[in-house]
């Protein structure tokens, strides 16, 4: 077993060069067509064959990632078409971060991947299964540019199994809905987590990422000793550097080293991974990642007394501060698998600051002896917030809670486009729909970790994004406290509202008339989807038009004079024939900010 994953990974890379290089090229040049990516992949296959025949050729000694980026840059039409010239003029070492920086975490400029009709999919799969699956890999890679290659190709393998089974079923549509659709959704979730990991590394540095991974691994493997954890973390450093940069080959190889180590010690690391270690590449790694937390040792007390009651705390801190801090996080996290990552990181920061102060006093032990009490305050504050938010969710439902997220978010970051504000709010509402029904322990970590993911996405992954001074401060100052910082933000005082146009909030029946394309163009600022013949029912059922108007209304009122805002209403009145339908905008109901609400005049739907 010791070298199984290393050997199996090398064999997998050799046998799956088409799919592996498709991931890399599609992530580096997301805009490229499938045909353009296929052309680059063919060049890499020729390069591989050439080097297999004679490894002594000079170009065969280069890292695969450099060769792939060189292949991109050599296709001048591709470079000119997609604005790659700046990266391509750099040498190999500097070209890598340049390609990384141009990746777009927001793939909204791409057409969302829609799986083909089941009947058509089965026909295409039967005609050429390799090409069919490779096209799927191209789509998921460009839609998830920060997803790690082993994760994406593991998803593709599961997709293949589901397609094979569903195409044999009589009711293909139902089978696709139950088995195929969840695969792409699962890949989005895993890629979002990996995107957050890369964001932590790029924005906060390796130390913060190390502490995050200490917390995660200590919760997942509470039986692991600190020495083994340290070895895993050393390998993790290389894994994240290369996986985040898009070096697909080294990403696979470094994951194999980690799997080798974990699978060689199931008794001392975790008993829950034995079945995962029997799986092939790349499913084995994903199985371990998705496995539940192991049971913590029975002799572990809730308190890490050594760090709050020991006599040698200050001495240990001064001898090796970084290692001591990691040990504290390890001991506290393995004792508390119910706590969210961010809460444990906040406890770690608070403990570090407390020791800096206490170790300068005459009686350090008495000073840091109060640490556990301070830890409980952090836990209680965070837990109260989660319970409060889940209470709102239960009272308002998913759509109402979405608006509750949308309005404060618009006030805090009005510079963001409506589409992005709505997207973040919808993700939060979706997370709360998943997390709030859980039991208390699971609910706490689920909600808090989801909020951290959303804020990480808002802050940006691979570039120093600037939104406004308040948001920027929360995004850059402390990863552990970013969600608390964002929670405390109020209305952005630096924002200048666009010119107030009452007509933006006046609608007429042309909203529902004409051809689909005409409707779309006519109401581009309100509607992002095409209306069918049941236009009004779409307005009421989806709430999407309402959300867009809420964003525009809230942006107007961030700095708008009260007199001007009298033209904006908190009730839509749709007068259609002899019927009047009131559609209430929940500006006053859902907003918990201390700002003035809108006037209560009626917004008339002119028909």
XYZ file of C-alpha atoms in Angstrom:
607
model
C 0.000 0.000 0.000
C 2.910 2.374 0.759
C 3.680 3.159 -2.892
C 0.377 2.103 -4.401
C -1.011 5.584 -4.916
C 2.245 6.966 -6.328
C 2.453 4.224 -8.953
C -1.278 4.225 -9.666
C -1.296 7.995 -10.085
C 1.537 7.931 -12.606
C -0.287 5.248 -14.582
C -3.523 7.257 -14.427
C -1.784 10.379 -15.751
C -0.247 8.436 -18.637
C -3.533 6.776 -19.599
C -5.697 9.876 -19.215
C -3.556 12.626 -20.731
C -6.481 13.832 -22.852
C -8.742 14.477 -19.866
C -5.991 15.789 -17.574
C -4.765 18.353 -20.092
C -8.343 19.307 -20.980
C -8.827 20.386 -17.351
C -5.685 22.521 -17.413
C -6.364 24.223 -20.751
C -10.062 24.847 -20.028
C -9.220 26.430 -16.662
C -6.463 28.642 -18.076
C -8.494 29.820 -21.088
C -12.096 29.605 -19.918
C -13.388 31.523 -22.942
C -11.958 29.053 -25.473
C -14.283 26.811 -27.455
C -14.179 23.051 -27.111
C -12.602 22.813 -30.560
C -9.819 25.229 -29.551
C -9.133 23.298 -26.356
C -9.122 20.025 -28.286
C -6.467 21.443 -30.619
C -4.214 22.244 -27.656
C -4.806 18.808 -26.143
C -3.734 17.132 -29.390
C -0.480 19.108 -29.278
C 0.198 17.821 -25.749
C -0.450 14.235 -26.831
C 2.063 14.653 -29.677
C 4.533 16.158 -27.188
C 4.019 13.186 -24.850
C 4.571 10.668 -27.654
C 7.700 12.503 -28.781
C 9.205 12.469 -25.299
C 8.292 8.837 -24.658
C 10.277 7.996 -27.797
C 13.301 10.061 -26.702
C 13.418 11.590 -23.217
C 16.831 13.131 -23.946
C 15.334 15.917 -26.051
C 15.740 19.315 -24.300
C 12.046 20.208 -24.142
C 11.229 16.914 -22.430
C 12.886 18.023 -19.184
C 10.477 20.925 -18.637
C 7.608 20.800 -16.184
C 4.329 19.841 -17.839
C 2.637 23.054 -16.679
C 5.245 25.190 -18.454
C 4.888 23.135 -21.625
C 1.089 23.528 -21.588
C 1.242 27.284 -21.161
C 3.842 27.469 -23.910
C 1.489 25.556 -26.224
C -1.224 28.138 -25.502
C 1.084 31.052 -26.243
C 2.364 29.543 -29.482
C -1.138 29.684 -30.974
C -1.072 33.406 -31.793
C -4.710 33.532 -32.885
C -5.696 32.158 -29.473
C -3.441 34.591 -27.634
C -4.770 37.595 -29.556
C -8.397 36.492 -29.384
C -8.484 36.044 -25.608
C -6.037 38.702 -24.455
C -3.193 36.417 -23.400
C -0.382 38.564 -24.784
C 0.614 40.022 -21.420
C 1.105 36.578 -19.895
C 2.745 35.125 -22.978
C 5.491 37.778 -23.047
C 6.709 36.619 -19.607
C 9.171 33.819 -18.939
C 7.931 30.447 -17.702
C 8.292 31.239 -13.993
C 6.383 34.537 -14.161
C 3.888 33.243 -16.698
C 2.354 30.834 -14.181
C 1.067 33.474 -11.705
C -0.066 35.631 -14.637
C -2.275 32.854 -15.998
C -3.537 32.240 -12.485
C -4.498 35.898 -12.012
C -6.569 35.975 -15.187
C -8.775 33.098 -14.083
C -12.272 34.328 -13.390
C -13.960 32.871 -10.318
C -17.214 34.373 -11.557
C -18.043 32.268 -14.597
C -21.251 34.176 -15.337
C -19.771 35.277 -18.679
C -20.035 31.641 -19.778
C -23.238 29.937 -20.787
C -24.255 27.823 -17.768
C -23.643 24.144 -18.369
C -26.915 22.426 -19.143
C -26.769 18.691 -19.513
C -28.129 17.470 -22.855
C -31.515 15.853 -23.254
C -31.254 12.301 -21.848
C -32.177 10.638 -25.137
C -29.632 12.726 -27.036
C -27.012 12.225 -24.333
C -27.386 8.462 -24.454
C -27.101 8.467 -28.235
C -23.925 10.598 -28.144
C -22.480 8.485 -25.338
C -23.115 5.283 -27.283
C -21.466 6.709 -30.424
C -18.283 7.971 -28.725
C -18.141 7.639 -24.918
C -14.634 9.127 -24.624
C -15.512 12.272 -26.582
C -18.795 12.650 -24.687
C -17.074 12.494 -21.290
C -14.224 14.723 -22.421
C -16.715 17.411 -23.421
C -18.267 17.141 -19.952
C -14.807 17.571 -18.401
C -14.207 20.659 -20.555
C -17.465 22.197 -19.333
C -16.986 21.532 -15.621
C -13.353 22.678 -15.735
C -14.065 26.051 -17.345
C -17.069 26.615 -15.053
C -14.922 25.766 -11.994
C -11.465 27.228 -12.747
C -10.231 26.748 -9.180
C -11.510 23.194 -8.810
C -8.659 20.743 -8.278
C -8.075 18.339 -11.163
C -8.451 15.147 -9.043
C -11.837 16.387 -7.817
C -13.107 17.225 -11.301
C -11.946 13.945 -12.827
C -13.344 11.975 -9.907
C -16.673 13.680 -10.617
C -16.331 12.754 -14.284
C -15.810 9.095 -13.346
C -18.983 9.146 -11.230
C -20.772 10.928 -14.095
C -19.721 8.113 -16.428
C -21.138 5.482 -14.068
C -24.426 7.377 -13.775
C -24.741 7.881 -17.540
C -24.001 4.210 -18.200
C -26.702 3.137 -15.772
C -29.319 5.714 -16.751
C -29.000 4.971 -20.457
C -30.127 1.414 -19.698
C -33.222 2.592 -17.826
C -36.632 2.856 -19.445
C -37.352 6.198 -17.730
C -34.131 7.990 -18.624
C -35.398 11.450 -17.665
C -36.143 10.448 -14.082
C -32.827 8.632 -13.743
C -30.891 11.638 -15.065
C -32.725 13.900 -12.632
C -31.982 11.660 -9.649
C -28.441 10.563 -10.448
C -26.793 12.897 -12.978
C -27.883 16.378 -11.866
C -26.587 15.952 -8.266
C -23.112 15.194 -9.624
C -22.644 18.634 -11.183
C -24.097 20.272 -8.063
C -21.692 18.304 -5.882
C -18.760 19.382 -8.044
C -19.808 23.015 -7.613
C -19.821 22.614 -3.834
C -16.408 20.931 -3.693
C -14.947 23.451 -6.140
C -16.323 26.310 -4.029
C -14.533 24.902 -0.989
C -11.280 24.550 -2.942
C -11.729 28.051 -4.327
C -11.995 29.311 -0.752
C -8.818 27.425 0.168
C -6.954 29.085 -2.699
C -8.381 32.445 -1.652
C -7.088 32.006 1.904
C -3.635 31.111 0.570
C -3.466 34.019 -1.866
C -4.990 36.716 0.363
C -3.763 35.747 3.840
C -0.682 33.628 3.216
C 0.516 30.110 4.105
C 0.400 30.606 7.899
C -3.347 31.277 7.980
C -4.005 28.418 5.554
C -1.902 26.101 7.732
C -3.981 27.004 10.790
C -7.190 26.399 8.836
C -5.970 22.952 7.777
C -4.830 22.136 11.334
C -8.412 22.776 12.418
C -9.954 20.748 9.577
C -7.664 17.724 9.922
C -7.804 17.693 13.724
C -11.599 17.551 13.575
C -11.657 14.891 10.848
C -8.876 12.772 12.398
C -9.052 13.373 16.188
C -6.902 10.273 16.868
C -3.965 11.501 14.793
C -0.892 12.506 16.780
C 0.684 15.892 16.240
C 3.779 14.478 14.522
C 1.718 12.726 11.843
C -0.386 15.850 11.426
C 2.793 17.866 10.847
C 3.903 15.507 8.070
C 0.506 15.797 6.396
C 0.648 19.583 6.587
C 4.100 19.664 4.975
C 2.738 17.737 2.001
C -0.340 19.962 1.987
C 1.807 23.057 1.460
C 2.935 21.750 -1.930
C -0.506 20.397 -2.788
C -2.256 23.743 -2.416
C 0.487 25.733 -4.117
C 0.319 23.578 -7.216
C -3.396 22.741 -7.297
C -4.357 26.401 -6.902
C -1.938 27.474 -9.636
C -3.451 24.912 -11.981
C -0.489 22.540 -12.206
C -2.680 19.501 -12.790
C 0.138 16.948 -12.953
C 1.826 17.990 -9.710
C -1.585 18.380 -8.080
C -2.255 14.691 -8.739
C 1.205 13.635 -7.587
C 1.096 15.577 -4.343
C -2.351 14.253 -3.530
C -0.957 10.756 -4.088
C 1.788 11.382 -1.505
C -0.802 12.470 1.048
C -3.026 9.465 0.312
C -0.060 7.130 0.607
C 0.709 8.475 4.052
C -2.888 8.440 5.310
C -3.626 4.973 3.939
C -0.425 3.541 5.417
C -1.649 4.412 8.938
C -5.370 3.688 9.186
C -5.125 2.586 12.827
C -3.392 5.729 14.061
C -5.084 8.246 11.741
C -8.646 7.064 11.105
C -10.552 3.802 10.912
C -13.145 5.350 8.580
C -10.810 5.586 5.594
C -10.079 1.882 5.060
C -12.694 1.464 2.329
C -11.567 4.701 0.655
C -8.027 3.395 0.422
C -9.229 0.468 -1.685
C -10.617 2.754 -4.390
C -8.872 3.638 -7.629
C -7.437 6.987 -8.718
C -8.834 9.599 -8.351
C -11.890 8.467 -6.350
C -9.832 7.439 -3.310
C -8.836 10.978 -2.429
C -12.352 12.332 -2.822
C -13.695 9.502 -0.683
C -11.364 10.458 2.189
C -12.232 14.143 1.861
C -15.953 13.367 1.945
C -15.725 10.841 4.777
C -17.177 11.891 8.103
C -15.203 12.886 11.171
C -13.762 9.963 13.101
C -14.875 9.424 16.695
C -12.703 11.335 19.129
C -10.781 9.387 21.808
C -12.851 8.783 24.927
C -10.169 10.170 27.244
C -10.214 13.642 25.655
C -11.632 16.254 28.023
C -13.453 19.299 26.564
C -10.766 21.608 27.953
C -7.171 21.668 26.720
C -5.835 22.160 30.268
C -2.188 22.147 29.270
C -2.698 25.450 27.440
C -4.828 27.189 30.051
C -3.537 25.758 33.327
C 0.049 24.648 32.626
C 3.049 26.246 34.327
C 5.264 26.273 31.226
C 2.890 27.959 28.766
C 4.942 31.136 28.326
C 8.197 29.209 28.080
C 6.768 26.930 25.379
C 5.398 29.942 23.520
C 8.757 31.724 23.468
C 10.682 28.595 22.422
C 8.603 27.975 19.279
C 5.627 30.292 18.894
C 4.384 28.956 15.550
C 4.546 25.311 16.598
C 2.954 26.063 19.976
C 0.042 27.866 18.331
C -0.488 24.967 15.911
C -0.459 22.507 18.835
C -3.108 24.526 20.638
C -5.374 24.554 17.579
C -4.801 20.812 17.153
C -5.714 19.999 20.751
C -8.734 22.291 20.932
C -10.122 21.343 17.505
C -9.924 17.576 18.055
C -11.884 18.087 21.277
C -14.605 20.124 19.568
C -15.714 18.660 16.207
C -19.011 20.544 16.617
C -17.414 23.979 16.316
C -17.119 25.805 12.953
C -13.675 26.357 11.464
C -13.929 30.131 11.776
C -14.887 29.956 15.470
C -11.854 27.789 16.230
C -9.632 30.175 14.277
C -11.074 33.103 16.242
C -10.318 31.257 19.473
C -6.780 30.698 18.185
C -6.261 34.398 17.442
C -7.729 35.411 20.797
C -5.513 32.900 22.631
C -2.408 34.150 20.820
C -3.204 37.763 21.729
C -4.010 36.790 25.317
C -0.663 35.062 25.787
C 1.203 38.019 24.308
C -0.345 40.117 27.073
C -0.275 37.582 29.926
C 3.330 36.509 29.484
C 4.408 40.095 30.210
C 2.618 40.203 33.578
C 3.923 39.226 37.025
C 1.491 36.306 37.277
C 1.014 34.895 33.759
C -0.755 31.711 34.891
C -3.484 33.629 36.685
C -3.906 35.784 33.581
C -4.160 33.017 30.966
C -6.149 30.880 33.404
C -9.157 32.924 32.264
C -8.704 31.755 28.656
C -11.409 29.076 28.677
C -13.951 31.616 29.869
C -12.998 33.862 26.945
C -13.257 30.924 24.544
C -16.804 30.283 25.704
C -17.732 33.915 25.087
C -16.592 33.628 21.458
C -18.531 30.383 21.025
C -21.670 31.800 22.636
C -21.624 34.950 20.504
C -21.261 33.007 17.267
C -23.826 30.397 18.277
C -26.368 33.078 19.184
C -25.975 34.633 15.730
C -26.570 31.288 14.037
C -29.686 30.567 16.103
C -31.017 34.054 15.407
C -30.487 33.738 11.653
C -32.058 30.269 11.554
C -34.989 31.713 13.483
C -35.424 34.333 10.772
C -35.169 31.630 8.128
C -37.842 29.469 9.752
C -40.203 32.438 10.035
C -39.628 33.874 6.565
C -39.006 30.838 4.397
C -36.270 30.622 1.771
C -37.535 33.409 -0.504
C -38.214 35.805 2.364
C -34.837 35.046 3.897
C -33.202 35.681 0.529
C -34.568 39.226 0.624
C -33.399 39.577 4.208
C -29.867 38.796 2.998
C -30.154 40.899 -0.145
C -31.112 44.230 1.394
C -28.346 44.576 4.018
C -25.815 43.234 1.515
C -26.807 45.921 -0.985
C -26.338 48.616 1.660
C -22.924 47.295 2.631
C -21.656 46.758 -0.914
C -23.826 48.847 -3.277
C -20.954 48.992 -5.788
C -21.530 45.339 -6.725
C -23.745 44.632 -9.754
C -27.291 43.400 -9.040
C -26.553 39.990 -10.514
C -23.725 39.389 -8.051
C -25.650 40.690 -5.045
C -28.541 38.395 -5.922
C -26.180 35.455 -6.511
C -24.528 35.786 -3.083
C -27.919 36.165 -1.400
C -29.352 33.127 -3.176
C -26.369 31.034 -2.117
C -26.784 32.119 1.495
C -30.498 31.314 1.415
C -29.731 27.926 -0.116
C -27.118 27.190 2.559
C -29.548 28.119 5.334
C -32.218 25.901 3.770
C -29.750 23.031 4.001
C -28.265 23.840 7.421
C -31.089 25.147 9.615
C -33.125 21.893 9.717
C -30.075 20.036 11.126
C -29.549 19.264 14.799
C -27.960 21.995 16.916
C -24.357 20.746 16.761
C -24.388 20.142 13.004
C -26.351 23.334 12.383
C -23.736 25.544 14.049
C -20.802 24.396 11.929
C -22.873 24.106 8.746
C -24.157 27.703 8.880
C -20.949 29.360 10.018
C -18.764 27.541 7.491
C -21.234 28.391 4.702
C -21.171 32.084 5.614
C -17.357 32.029 5.539
C -17.432 30.486 2.050
C -19.827 33.153 0.774
C -17.797 36.020 2.203
C -14.637 34.499 0.758
C -16.268 34.450 -2.661
C -17.455 38.040 -2.303
C -13.985 39.193 -1.262
C -12.382 37.667 -4.336
C -10.053 34.755 -4.818
C -7.088 35.517 -6.997
C -6.778 39.283 -6.997
C -6.910 42.177 -4.561
C -10.474 43.140 -5.256
C -11.602 46.627 -4.246
C -15.265 47.234 -3.405
C -15.376 49.982 -0.771
C -13.257 50.839 2.312
C -15.485 48.975 4.772
C -15.756 45.761 2.788
C -12.087 45.896 1.778
C -11.063 46.142 5.428
C -13.137 43.076 6.322
C -11.716 41.140 3.382
C -8.066 41.907 4.101
C -7.624 42.356 7.843
C -8.337 38.927 9.394
C -9.694 35.736 7.874
C -10.862 34.452 11.265
C -12.914 37.577 11.951
C -14.019 38.454 8.407
C -17.611 37.259 8.892
C -17.971 39.130 12.202
C -16.464 42.229 10.597
C -18.896 42.004 7.698
C -21.812 41.518 10.075
C -20.963 44.801 11.835
C -20.762 46.843 8.623
C -23.429 49.480 8.109
C -24.480 51.485 5.060
C -21.530 52.441 2.875
C -21.170 56.204 3.259
C -18.755 56.505 0.329
C -21.269 55.356 -2.275
C -22.790 57.886 -4.663
C -26.193 56.737 -5.854
C -26.989 56.835 -9.568
C -29.344 59.538 -10.794
C -32.801 58.869 -9.415
C -35.188 57.816 -12.162
C -38.745 57.097 -10.980
C -39.517 55.485 -14.316
C -37.192 52.629 -13.374
C -39.893 51.549 -10.966
C -42.906 51.986 -13.249
C -43.955 48.980 -15.287
C -46.591 48.373 -17.948
C -48.095 45.453 -19.755
C -45.369 45.412 -22.415
C -43.475 43.506 -19.740
C -45.487 40.470 -20.809
C -46.113 41.213 -24.498
C -44.236 40.496 -27.685
C -41.762 37.814 -28.545
C -39.459 36.366 -25.958
C -36.401 38.281 -27.181
C -38.309 41.568 -27.333
C -39.460 41.130 -23.749
C -35.914 40.373 -22.652
C -34.448 43.498 -24.240
C -37.318 45.711 -23.071
C -36.869 44.813 -19.434
C -33.179 43.967 -19.250
C -32.749 45.928 -16.053
C -35.509 43.940 -14.358
C -35.696 40.470 -15.833
C -32.808 38.047 -16.337
C -34.877 35.200 -17.624
C -37.187 34.808 -20.592
C -40.886 34.948 -19.836
C -43.186 32.281 -21.144
C -46.868 32.800 -21.824
C -47.492 32.718 -18.069
C -45.396 35.832 -17.616
C -47.017 37.135 -14.438
C -46.903 33.786 -12.709
C -43.156 33.766 -13.283
C -42.881 37.156 -11.598
C -44.731 35.948 -8.557
C -43.264 32.455 -8.319
C -39.614 33.241 -8.888
C -39.370 36.599 -7.183
C -36.413 37.337 -9.453
C -37.855 40.530 -10.877
C -38.692 41.650 -7.368
C -35.122 40.952 -6.235
C -33.681 43.037 -9.030
C -36.001 45.928 -8.166
C -35.112 45.570 -4.491
C -31.450 45.956 -5.361
C -32.095 49.017 -7.527
C -34.373 50.520 -4.882
C -31.913 49.915 -2.098
C -29.038 51.340 -4.151
C -31.110 54.451 -4.739
C -31.880 54.860 -1.045
C -28.348 54.309 0.277
C -27.639 58.039 0.062
C -30.870 59.345 -1.432
C -32.745 62.289 0.056
C -36.023 61.360 1.697
C -37.987 63.722 -0.561
C -36.651 62.029 -3.685
C -37.514 58.633 -2.331
C -41.198 59.488 -2.059
C -41.457 58.316 -5.655
C -40.276 54.833 -4.702
C -42.930 52.564 -3.296
C -42.929 49.493 -1.106
C -45.940 47.927 -2.799
C -46.261 46.896 -6.447
C -49.773 47.364 -7.717
C -50.524 45.395 -10.811
C -53.760 46.732 -12.295
C -54.841 44.276 -14.913
C -58.385 44.577 -16.224
C -60.690 44.685 -13.229
C -58.215 42.860 -10.992
C -55.682 44.438 -8.682
C -52.876 42.334 -7.269
C -50.663 43.709 -4.505
C -47.157 42.365 -4.407
C -45.436 43.494 -1.215
C -41.769 44.347 -1.324
C -40.342 43.466 2.013
C -38.052 46.476 2.426
C -39.448 47.408 5.824
C -40.207 43.881 6.980
C -36.888 42.275 6.219
C -34.375 45.089 6.739
C -32.782 44.971 10.162
C -30.518 47.978 9.535
C -31.115 51.273 11.333
C -31.897 53.180 8.176
C -35.061 54.858 6.976
C -37.472 52.720 5.047
C -39.241 53.610 1.873
C -42.415 55.635 1.692
C -45.636 53.696 1.622
C -47.068 55.065 -1.599
C -48.140 52.548 -4.179
C -46.046 51.738 -7.214
C -48.540 51.433 -10.038
C -48.259 48.841 -12.736
C -49.624 50.736 -15.736
C -51.704 48.551 -17.967
